[in-house]
mmCIF file of C-alpha atoms in Angstrom:
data_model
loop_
_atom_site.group_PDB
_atom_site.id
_atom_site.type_symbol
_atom_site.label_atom_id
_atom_site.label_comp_id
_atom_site.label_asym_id
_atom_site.label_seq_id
_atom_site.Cartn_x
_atom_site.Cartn_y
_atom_site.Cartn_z
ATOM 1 C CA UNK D 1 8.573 1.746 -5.597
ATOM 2 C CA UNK D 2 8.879 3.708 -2.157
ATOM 3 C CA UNK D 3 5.821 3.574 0.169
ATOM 4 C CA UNK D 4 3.520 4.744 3.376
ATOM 5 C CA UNK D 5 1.838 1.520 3.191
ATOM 6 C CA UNK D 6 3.703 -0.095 6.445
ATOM 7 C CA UNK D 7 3.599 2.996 8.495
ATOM 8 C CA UNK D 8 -0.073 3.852 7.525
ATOM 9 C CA UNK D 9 -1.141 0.281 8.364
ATOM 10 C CA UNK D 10 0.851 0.048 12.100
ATOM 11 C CA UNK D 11 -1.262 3.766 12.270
ATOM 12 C CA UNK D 12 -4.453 1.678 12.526
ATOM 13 C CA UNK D 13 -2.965 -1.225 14.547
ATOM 14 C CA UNK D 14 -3.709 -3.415 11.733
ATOM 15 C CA UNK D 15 -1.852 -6.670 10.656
ATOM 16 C CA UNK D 16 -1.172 -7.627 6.976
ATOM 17 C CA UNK D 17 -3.631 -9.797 7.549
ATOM 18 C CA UNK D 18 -6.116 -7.573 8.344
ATOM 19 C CA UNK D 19 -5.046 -5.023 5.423
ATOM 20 C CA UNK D 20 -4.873 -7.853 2.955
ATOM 21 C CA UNK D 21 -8.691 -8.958 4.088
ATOM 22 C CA UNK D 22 -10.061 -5.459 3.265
ATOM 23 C CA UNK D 23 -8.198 -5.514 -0.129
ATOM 24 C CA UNK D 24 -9.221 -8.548 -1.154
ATOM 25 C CA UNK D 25 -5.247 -9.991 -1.100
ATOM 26 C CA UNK D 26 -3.255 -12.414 0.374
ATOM 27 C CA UNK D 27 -0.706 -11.195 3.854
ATOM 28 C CA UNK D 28 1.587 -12.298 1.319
ATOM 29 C CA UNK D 29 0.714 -9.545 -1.219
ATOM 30 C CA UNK D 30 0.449 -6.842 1.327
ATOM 31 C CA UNK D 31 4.037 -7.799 2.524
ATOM 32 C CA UNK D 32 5.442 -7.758 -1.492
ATOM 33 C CA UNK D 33 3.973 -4.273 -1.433
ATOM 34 C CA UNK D 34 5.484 -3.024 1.574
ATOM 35 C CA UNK D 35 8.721 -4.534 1.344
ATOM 36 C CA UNK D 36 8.988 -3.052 -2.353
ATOM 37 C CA UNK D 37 9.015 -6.546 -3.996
ATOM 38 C CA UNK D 38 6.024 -6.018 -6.290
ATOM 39 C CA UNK D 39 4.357 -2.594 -7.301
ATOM 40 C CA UNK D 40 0.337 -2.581 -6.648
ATOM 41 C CA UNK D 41 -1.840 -2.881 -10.047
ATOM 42 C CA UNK D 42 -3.820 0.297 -10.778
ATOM 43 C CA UNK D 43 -7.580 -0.805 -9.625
ATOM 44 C CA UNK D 44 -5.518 -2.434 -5.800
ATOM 45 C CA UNK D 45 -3.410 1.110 -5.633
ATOM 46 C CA UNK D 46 -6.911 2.899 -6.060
ATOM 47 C CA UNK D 47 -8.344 0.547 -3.602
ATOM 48 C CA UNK D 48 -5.605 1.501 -0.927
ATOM 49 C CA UNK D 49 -6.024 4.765 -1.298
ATOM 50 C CA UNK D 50 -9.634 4.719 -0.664
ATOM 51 C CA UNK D 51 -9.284 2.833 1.876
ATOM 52 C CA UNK D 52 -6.877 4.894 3.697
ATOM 53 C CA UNK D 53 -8.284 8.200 2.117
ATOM 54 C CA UNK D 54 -5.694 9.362 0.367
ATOM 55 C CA UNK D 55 -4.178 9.774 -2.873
ATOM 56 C CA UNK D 56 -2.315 7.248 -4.482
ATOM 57 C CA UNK D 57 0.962 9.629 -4.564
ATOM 58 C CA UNK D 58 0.365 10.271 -0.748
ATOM 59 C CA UNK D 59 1.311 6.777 -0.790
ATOM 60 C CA UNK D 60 3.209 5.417 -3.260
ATOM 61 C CA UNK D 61 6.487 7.227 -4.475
ATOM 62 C CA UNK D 62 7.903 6.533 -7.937
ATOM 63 C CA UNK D 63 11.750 6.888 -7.393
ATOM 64 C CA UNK D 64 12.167 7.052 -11.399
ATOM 65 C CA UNK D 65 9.935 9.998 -11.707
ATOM 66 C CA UNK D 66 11.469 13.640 -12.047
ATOM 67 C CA UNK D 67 12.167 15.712 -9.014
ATOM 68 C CA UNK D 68 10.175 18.511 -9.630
#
């Protein structure tokens, strides 16, 4: 799955630390979701998005869905 995470975290000037803390998951995590290596559950991509104040498709892009 295709994301904004990266470029909307480097917005704030915040490490994957940092994000990670205010999720509630590991630098490690945050890097598996950037890099595209593991998708977010549903409650962390709801999390993200309120966190960053956007929707979760403002964010995330499913590259299986429909273009449309």
């Amino acid at each position: 799955m295709n994301n904004r995470l990266r470029i909307l975290r480097a917005e704030r000037a915040w490490s994957q630390a940092d994000l990670g803390a205010q999720l509630g998951v590991s630098r490690q995590a945050v890097n598996a979701i950037e890099t595209g290596k593991h998708d977010p559950s549903l409650p962390l991509a709801f999390r993200i998005a309120r966190l960053f104040g956007l929707s979760i498709e403002a964010i995330f892009d499913d590259p299986d869905a429909p273009a449309g």
